[in-house]
Coordinates of C-alpha atoms and ligand atoms in Angstrom, one line a residue:
M1143 CA 4.0 -23.9 1.0
N1144 CA 1.5 -21.3 -0.1
V1145 CA 0.8 -18.1 1.8
A1146 CA -2.5 -19.3 3.3
T1147 CA -0.9 -22.4 4.7
F1148 CA 2.1 -20.5 5.9
L1149 CA 0.0 -17.9 7.8
S1150 CA -2.3 -20.6 9.2
K1151 CA 0.7 -22.5 10.6
N1152 CA 2.6 -19.4 11.9
T1153 CA -0.1 -17.3 13.5
K1154 CA -2.3 -18.1 16.3
N1155 CA -6.1 -18.0 16.3
H1156 CA -6.5 -15.8 19.3
T1157 CA -9.6 -17.4 20.8
S1158 CA -10.4 -19.4 23.8
N1159 CA -13.7 -20.8 22.5
N1160 CA -12.4 -23.0 19.6
S1161 CA -14.4 -21.2 17.0
H1162 CA -13.0 -21.8 13.6
V1163 CA -13.4 -18.2 12.5
P1164 CA -12.0 -16.0 15.3
P1165 CA -14.6 -13.9 17.2
I1166 CA -14.6 -10.1 17.2
I1167 CA -14.5 -8.7 20.7
L1168 CA -16.5 -5.5 20.3
S1169 CA -15.7 -4.1 23.7
S1170 CA -13.9 -0.8 24.3
S1171 CA -12.5 -2.0 27.6
F1172 CA -11.6 -5.2 29.5
E1173 CA -12.5 -5.9 33.1
F1174 CA -10.3 -6.5 36.1
Q1175 CA -11.0 -9.1 38.8
D1176 CA -9.8 -6.8 41.6
V1177 CA -7.8 -3.6 42.2
D1178 CA -4.5 -5.5 42.6
Q1179 CA -4.9 -7.0 39.1
S1180 CA -5.7 -3.6 37.7
I1181 CA -2.6 -2.2 39.3
A1182 CA -0.5 -5.1 37.9
V1183 CA -1.9 -4.6 34.4
F1184 CA -1.3 -0.8 34.5
D1185 CA 2.2 -1.5 35.8
E1186 CA 2.6 -3.6 32.7
D1187 CA 3.8 -6.7 34.5
Y1188 CA 0.6 -8.6 33.7
P1189 CA 0.0 -9.1 30.0
S1190 CA -3.7 -8.4 29.4
Y1191 CA -6.0 -6.4 27.3
V1192 CA -7.1 -3.1 28.9
Y1193 CA -8.7 -0.8 26.5
S1194 CA -9.2 -1.3 22.7
R1195 CA -7.3 1.8 21.7
Y1196 CA -4.2 0.1 23.2
G1197 CA -5.0 -3.4 21.9
N1198 CA -7.7 -5.9 21.0
P1199 CA -7.4 -9.5 20.1
A1200 CA -8.7 -8.9 16.5
I1201 CA -6.2 -6.1 16.0
D1202 CA -3.2 -8.0 17.3
A1203 CA -4.0 -11.2 15.4
V1204 CA -4.1 -9.5 12.0
A1205 CA -1.1 -7.3 12.7
Q1206 CA 0.9 -10.5 13.4
K1207 CA -0.3 -11.9 10.0
L1208 CA 0.9 -8.8 8.2
A1209 CA 4.3 -8.9 9.8
K1210 CA 4.7 -12.6 8.9
L1211 CA 3.6 -11.9 5.3
A1212 CA 5.9 -9.0 4.8
T1213 CA 8.9 -11.2 5.7
F1214 CA 7.6 -14.5 4.2
G1215 CA 10.7 -16.3 3.0
D1216 CA 13.0 -15.0 5.7
E1217 CA 11.6 -16.4 9.0
A1218 CA 14.7 -15.1 10.9
M1219 CA 13.6 -11.5 10.4
D1220 CA 11.7 -10.3 13.4
A1221 CA 9.6 -7.5 11.9
V1222 CA 6.8 -5.8 13.8
A1223 CA 3.5 -4.7 12.2
L1224 CA 1.0 -2.2 13.6
I1225 CA -2.3 -1.5 12.1
T1226 CA -4.2 1.8 11.8
S1227 CA -7.6 3.2 10.8
S1228 CA -6.6 4.0 7.2
G1229 CA -3.6 4.0 4.9
M1230 CA -3.2 7.8 5.5
S1231 CA -3.1 7.4 9.3
A1232 CA -0.4 4.7 8.9
I1233 CA 1.7 7.1 6.7
H1234 CA 1.1 10.0 9.1
V1235 CA 2.1 7.9 12.2
L1236 CA 5.2 6.6 10.6
L1237 CA 6.4 10.0 9.3
Q1238 CA 5.8 11.6 12.7
A1239 CA 7.8 8.8 14.4
V1240 CA 10.8 9.2 11.9
L1241 CA 10.9 12.9 11.2
K1242 CA 11.5 15.9 13.5
P1243 CA 11.2 19.6 12.9
G1244 CA 14.2 20.8 11.0
D1245 CA 14.5 17.5 9.1
A1246 CA 14.2 17.2 5.3
V1247 CA 12.7 14.2 3.5
V1248 CA 13.2 13.2 -0.1
I1249 CA 9.9 12.3 -1.8
Q1250 CA 8.8 11.2 -5.3
P1251 CA 7.1 14.1 -7.2
D1252 CA 4.2 11.8 -8.2
L1253 CA 3.3 10.2 -4.9
Y1254 CA -0.3 9.2 -4.0
G1255 CA -2.2 12.5 -3.9
G1256 CA -3.2 12.3 -0.3
T1257 CA 0.4 11.6 0.8
L1258 CA 1.6 14.6 -1.2
E1259 CA -1.0 16.8 0.6
L1260 CA 0.0 15.3 3.9
F1261 CA 3.6 16.3 3.4
H1262 CA 2.7 19.8 2.2
Q1263 CA -0.2 20.7 4.4
L1264 CA 0.5 18.9 7.7
L1265 CA 4.3 18.3 7.9
Q1266 CA 5.7 21.5 6.2
P1267 CA 4.0 23.8 8.8
L1268 CA 5.8 21.7 11.5
G1269 CA 9.2 22.5 10.0
I1270 CA 9.7 19.3 8.0
T1271 CA 10.8 20.2 4.4
T1272 CA 10.3 18.0 1.4
I1273 CA 12.7 17.7 -1.5
A1274 CA 10.9 16.2 -4.6
H1275 CA 13.2 14.0 -6.6
K1276 CA 12.9 11.4 -9.3
M1277 CA 14.1 8.1 -7.8
E1278 CA 15.4 6.7 -11.1
D1279 CA 18.5 9.0 -11.3
L1280 CA 20.8 7.6 -8.6
N1281 CA 23.8 9.9 -9.3
S1282 CA 21.7 13.0 -8.9
L1283 CA 20.0 11.5 -5.8
E1284 CA 23.5 11.0 -4.3
A1285 CA 24.3 14.6 -5.1
T1286 CA 21.1 15.7 -3.3
F1287 CA 22.0 13.5 -0.2
K1288 CA 25.4 15.2 -0.1
Q1289 CA 24.1 18.7 -0.6
H1290 CA 21.4 18.6 2.2
K1291 CA 22.9 17.5 5.5
N1292 CA 19.5 17.5 7.2
I1293 CA 17.9 14.7 5.1
R1294 CA 16.5 12.2 7.6
G1295 CA 14.3 10.1 5.4
I1296 CA 13.4 9.0 1.9
Y1297 CA 9.8 8.1 1.1
F1298 CA 8.5 6.6 -2.2
E1299 CA 6.2 4.1 -4.0
S1300 CA 6.9 1.4 -6.4
P1301 CA 5.1 0.9 -8.7
T1302 CA 3.8 4.4 -8.6
N1303 CA 0.2 5.5 -9.0
P1304 CA -1.1 5.7 -11.8
L1305 CA 1.9 5.6 -14.1
L1306 CA 3.4 2.4 -12.7
R1307 CA 7.0 3.6 -12.6
C1308 CA 9.3 1.3 -10.7
V1309 CA 12.1 2.2 -8.3
D1310 CA 15.2 0.1 -7.8
L1311 CA 14.6 -0.7 -4.1
T1312 CA 17.9 -2.3 -3.5
A1313 CA 19.9 0.5 -5.1
V1314 CA 18.0 3.3 -3.3
Q1315 CA 18.3 1.7 0.1
A1316 CA 22.0 1.0 -0.3
L1317 CA 22.6 4.6 -1.2
A1318 CA 20.4 5.9 1.6
K1319 CA 22.2 3.7 4.1
Q1320 CA 25.6 5.3 3.2
F1321 CA 24.1 8.6 4.4
G1322 CA 22.3 7.2 7.4
I1323 CA 18.9 8.0 5.8
T1324 CA 15.8 6.1 6.8
T1325 CA 14.0 4.4 3.9
M1326 CA 10.2 4.2 3.7
V1327 CA 8.2 2.5 1.0
D1328 CA 4.4 2.5 0.3
N1329 CA 3.9 -1.1 -0.9
T1330 CA 0.1 -0.8 -1.5
F1331 CA 0.2 -1.5 -5.2
A1332 CA 2.6 -4.5 -5.2
T1333 CA 1.6 -6.0 -1.8
S1334 CA 3.9 -8.4 0.1
L1335 CA 2.8 -11.2 -2.3
S1336 CA 4.7 -9.6 -5.1
Q1337 CA 7.3 -7.4 -3.5
Q1338 CA 9.0 -7.5 -0.1
P1339 CA 10.9 -4.3 0.5
L1340 CA 12.0 -5.3 4.0
L1341 CA 13.9 -8.3 2.6
L1342 CA 15.7 -5.9 0.3
G1343 CA 16.9 -3.7 3.1
I1344 CA 14.2 -1.1 3.3
D1345 CA 13.5 0.1 6.9
F1346 CA 9.8 0.6 6.9
V1347 CA 6.8 -0.4 4.7
V1348 CA 3.3 1.1 4.8
H1349 CA 0.2 -0.3 3.2
S1350 CA -3.3 1.0 2.6
T1351 CA -5.1 -2.3 3.7
T1352 CA -8.2 -0.7 2.2
K1353 CA -7.0 -2.1 -1.2
Y1354 CA -5.6 -5.6 -2.0
L1355 CA -5.1 -6.8 1.6
S1356 CA -8.8 -6.6 2.7
G1357 CA -9.7 -6.9 -1.0
H1358 CA -13.5 -6.5 -0.9
G1359 CA -13.9 -2.8 -0.7
F1360 CA -15.6 -3.0 2.6
M1361 CA -13.3 -1.2 5.0
T1362 CA -10.5 1.3 5.3
G1363 CA -7.3 0.5 7.1
G1364 CA -3.5 0.9 7.1
A1365 CA -0.4 -0.9 8.3
I1366 CA 3.1 0.0 9.2
I1367 CA 5.8 -2.7 9.2
G1368 CA 9.3 -2.2 10.4
R1369 CA 12.4 -4.4 10.9
D1370 CA 13.5 -2.4 14.0
A1371 CA 11.2 -4.0 16.6
S1372 CA 12.1 -1.7 19.4
F1373 CA 11.6 1.5 17.3
M1374 CA 8.2 0.1 16.2
L1375 CA 7.1 -0.8 19.7
D1376 CA 8.4 2.3 21.3
Q1377 CA 8.3 5.4 18.9
V1378 CA 5.8 4.2 16.3
W1379 CA 3.5 2.7 18.9
K1380 CA 3.6 5.8 21.1
I1381 CA 2.4 8.0 18.3
L1382 CA -0.3 5.6 17.1
K1383 CA -1.7 5.1 20.6
L1384 CA -1.6 8.8 21.7
G1385 CA -2.8 10.1 18.3
G1386 CA -5.6 7.5 18.4
A1387 CA -5.0 6.1 15.0
T1388 CA -6.2 2.6 16.1
P1389 CA -8.6 0.8 13.9
S1390 CA -11.9 -0.6 15.1
P1391 CA -11.8 -4.3 16.0
F1392 CA -14.5 -4.9 13.4
D1393 CA -12.4 -3.5 10.6
A1394 CA -9.4 -5.5 11.9
W1395 CA -11.5 -8.6 11.7
L1396 CA -12.7 -7.8 8.2
L1397 CA -9.0 -7.4 7.2
G1398 CA -8.1 -10.7 8.7
Q1399 CA -11.0 -12.4 6.8
G1400 CA -10.0 -10.7 3.5
M1401 CA -6.4 -11.8 3.9
R1402 CA -7.5 -15.4 3.8
T1403 CA -8.3 -15.2 0.1
M1404 CA -5.8 -12.6 -0.8
E1405 CA -3.4 -14.9 -2.6
L1406 CA -6.2 -16.4 -4.8
R1407 CA -7.6 -12.9 -5.6
F1408 CA -4.2 -11.4 -6.3
D1409 CA -3.2 -14.3 -8.6
K1410 CA -6.3 -13.8 -10.7
Q1411 CA -6.1 -10.0 -10.7
C1412 CA -2.5 -10.2 -12.0
R1413 CA -3.4 -12.7 -14.7
N1414 CA -6.4 -10.6 -15.8
A1415 CA -4.1 -7.5 -15.8
L1416 CA -1.5 -9.1 -18.0
E1417 CA -4.1 -10.4 -20.5
L1418 CA -5.9 -7.1 -20.7
A1419 CA -2.7 -5.2 -21.0
Q1420 CA -1.7 -7.3 -24.0
F1421 CA -5.1 -7.0 -25.5
L1422 CA -5.3 -3.2 -25.1
S1423 CA -1.8 -2.5 -26.3
E1424 CA -2.7 -3.6 -29.8
H1425 CA -5.8 -1.4 -30.1
K1426 CA -5.8 1.5 -32.5
D1427 CA -7.2 4.0 -30.0
V1428 CA -4.4 3.4 -27.5
A1429 CA -1.4 5.7 -27.5
Q1430 CA 0.5 4.0 -24.8
L1431 CA 0.0 1.1 -22.4
R1432 CA 1.8 0.7 -19.1
Y1433 CA 2.1 -2.6 -17.3
P1434 CA 5.3 -3.6 -15.5
G1435 CA 4.8 -7.2 -16.7
L1436 CA 5.1 -6.3 -20.4
D1437 CA 8.5 -5.9 -22.0
T1438 CA 7.3 -2.6 -23.5
H1439 CA 7.5 -1.2 -19.9
P1440 CA 10.7 0.8 -19.6
Q1441 CA 11.6 -0.9 -16.3
H1442 CA 10.4 -4.4 -17.1
A1443 CA 13.9 -5.8 -16.4
L1444 CA 14.0 -4.1 -13.0
A1445 CA 10.4 -5.2 -12.2
K1446 CA 11.4 -8.8 -12.9
T1447 CA 14.2 -8.6 -10.3
Q1448 CA 12.1 -7.3 -7.4
M1449 CA 8.5 -8.3 -8.1
K1450 CA 7.2 -11.9 -8.2
K1451 CA 4.0 -10.8 -9.9
F1452 CA 3.4 -7.5 -11.8
G1453 CA 0.2 -6.5 -10.0
G1454 CA -3.4 -5.9 -11.0
I1455 CA -3.2 -2.3 -12.3
V1456 CA -3.0 -1.5 -16.0
T1457 CA -2.7 2.1 -17.1
V1458 CA -3.9 2.9 -20.6
E1459 CA -3.4 6.2 -22.4
F1460 CA -5.9 6.8 -25.1
K1461 CA -5.1 9.0 -28.0
T1462 CA -7.6 11.6 -26.9
A1463 CA -9.6 12.6 -23.8
E1464 CA -12.8 11.8 -25.7
L1465 CA -11.7 8.3 -26.4
A1466 CA -10.9 7.8 -22.7
K1467 CA -14.3 9.2 -21.7
R1468 CA -16.2 7.1 -24.3
F1469 CA -14.5 3.9 -23.1
M1470 CA -15.3 4.6 -19.4
N1471 CA -18.9 5.5 -20.2
R1472 CA -19.6 2.5 -22.3
T1473 CA -18.5 -0.2 -19.9
K1474 CA -21.1 -2.6 -18.4
L1475 CA -19.0 -4.9 -16.2
M1476 CA -16.2 -2.5 -15.2
R1477 CA -17.2 0.2 -12.7
I1478 CA -16.0 3.8 -12.3
A1479 CA -14.8 4.1 -8.6
P1480 CA -11.9 5.8 -6.9
T1481 CA -10.3 2.8 -5.3
L1482 CA -8.3 -0.2 -6.3
G1483 CA -7.5 -3.8 -5.4
D1484 CA -11.2 -4.7 -5.3
M1485 CA -12.8 -7.9 -6.6
D1486 CA -14.5 -5.9 -9.3
T1487 CA -12.6 -4.2 -12.1
L1488 CA -12.6 -0.5 -11.4
L1489 CA -11.8 2.4 -13.6
L1490 CA -10.4 5.8 -12.7
H1491 CA -9.7 8.9 -14.9
P1492 CA -6.9 10.5 -12.8
A1493 CA -6.9 13.9 -14.6
S1494 CA -10.5 14.6 -13.6
S1495 CA -10.5 12.9 -10.2
S1496 CA -7.4 12.1 -8.1
H1497 CA -5.3 14.8 -9.8
L1498 CA -8.1 17.3 -10.6
R1499 CA -6.6 20.0 -8.3
M1500 CA -3.1 19.7 -9.8
P1501 CA -2.5 22.5 -12.4
E1502 CA -2.7 21.1 -16.0
A1503 CA 0.9 21.9 -16.9
E1504 CA 2.2 20.1 -13.8
R1505 CA -0.1 17.2 -14.4
N1506 CA 1.1 16.8 -18.0
A1507 CA 4.7 17.2 -16.9
I1508 CA 4.5 14.1 -14.7
G1509 CA 2.6 12.2 -17.4
I1510 CA -1.0 12.4 -16.2
T1511 CA -2.7 13.3 -19.5
D1512 CA -6.4 13.7 -20.2
G1513 CA -6.4 10.4 -22.1
L1514 CA -5.1 8.3 -19.2
V1515 CA -7.3 5.7 -17.6
R1516 CA -6.3 3.5 -14.7
I1517 CA -7.8 0.0 -14.7
S1518 CA -7.7 -1.9 -11.4
C1519 CA -8.4 -5.5 -12.5
G1520 CA -10.8 -7.6 -10.5
I1521 CA -11.3 -11.3 -10.3
E1522 CA -14.0 -11.6 -13.1
N1523 CA -13.9 -14.3 -15.8
L1524 CA -11.2 -13.1 -18.3
E1525 CA -13.4 -13.7 -21.3
D1526 CA -16.2 -11.6 -19.8
L1527 CA -13.8 -8.8 -19.0
K1528 CA -12.2 -8.9 -22.5
Q1529 CA -15.7 -8.8 -24.0
D1530 CA -16.6 -5.7 -21.9
V1531 CA -13.3 -4.0 -22.9
Q1532 CA -13.9 -4.9 -26.6
D1533 CA -17.5 -3.6 -26.5
S1534 CA -16.4 -0.4 -24.8
L1535 CA -13.7 0.4 -27.4
G1536 CA -14.5 2.0 -30.7
Ligands
PLP1120 C1 -5.3 4.4 -1.2 C2 -3.8 4.7 -1.0 C3 -3.3 5.3 0.1 C4 -4.2 5.9 1.2 O1 -4.9 4.9 1.9 P1 -6.3 5.1 2.6 O2 -6.6 3.7 3.1 O3 -7.3 5.6 1.6 O4 -6.2 6.1 3.7 C5 -2.0 5.5 0.2 N1 -1.1 5.1 -0.8 C6 -1.6 4.4 -1.9 C7 -0.6 4.0 -2.9 C8 -2.9 4.2 -2.0 O5 -3.4 3.6 -3.1

């Protein structure tokens, strides 16, 4: 059964009017027939919509789809998904639910830039300390867990942005579990179609649904999915609702519509990425090519064990900054835009955009050199894309 069929069979179309495409209820509140019904609803013994910050049919329908997709293959797992107004608000809500003042959290040094700033600028002043640590070295990670008794959580991405480093999800979660540490993974790059951290024992997954899940570059959104249903519906929900991180029903509806073609898009994006990666890796201007699906990737063997597909992102390091710039400026089909997972192939020069504010030495130390270009492959015809790449190279 493919994902589209699975979701269609296992999630309800929340409508009462039989429309094939579900309607969007753009109403901030829902009416009561009388005061007694209002009292019953506010007393929570009458399941009904009340106010769209608490819930709306479009929001609930797509959250249910995300939970099912995250656990596709293990129908016994009762995961809960909650959706938010952006990937950042999903991350913020989850971290606020898991971490308390005095806690420490182990993070990757090269997390998504916004997430790093969130840790440093919003959580640090609240008394939540971060310990940056490479996730590859498990012995040293264990020593860190032993040394700091206040480590409450570990937060990382796999593959990472933009260098596509992979983390052994099973090994890290097993180690964290021994120390009672909560595991949180940003699964935006891989998506649930390729990688399902919850099935490997990870406690919480977040997504920026702005990217592959909605897939058309027309909205921003985020999702939090957890295996502990009561923690999700109690702690996480409380912070989401009171902090007002709720998405608009319209964006939730766009996400639901985007998800219907996600598997087709992602298949094509992954195929385009593999072909472009092979093509580019042979070019004389290229110093290094990173793609988890190529056996030249240092963690290709690991990627094969935990990813079903290797994703739509290819990172190419040109020999010089000038070659990178020339490539980006010459393209006709590919576009320069700071997002990913879109239907169009998009280019980003991390050193002068997402990592511009990072000091050069620090940037080079984590591998973000001036020659690096991130390519988020779209769904274009492969031959057209290859031609554009060829014409843009020297
Ligand atoms: C884009 C992105 C985010 C932030 O999501 P927004 O929807 O922009 O708030 C977080 N993590 C990763 C890996 C991303 O690519």
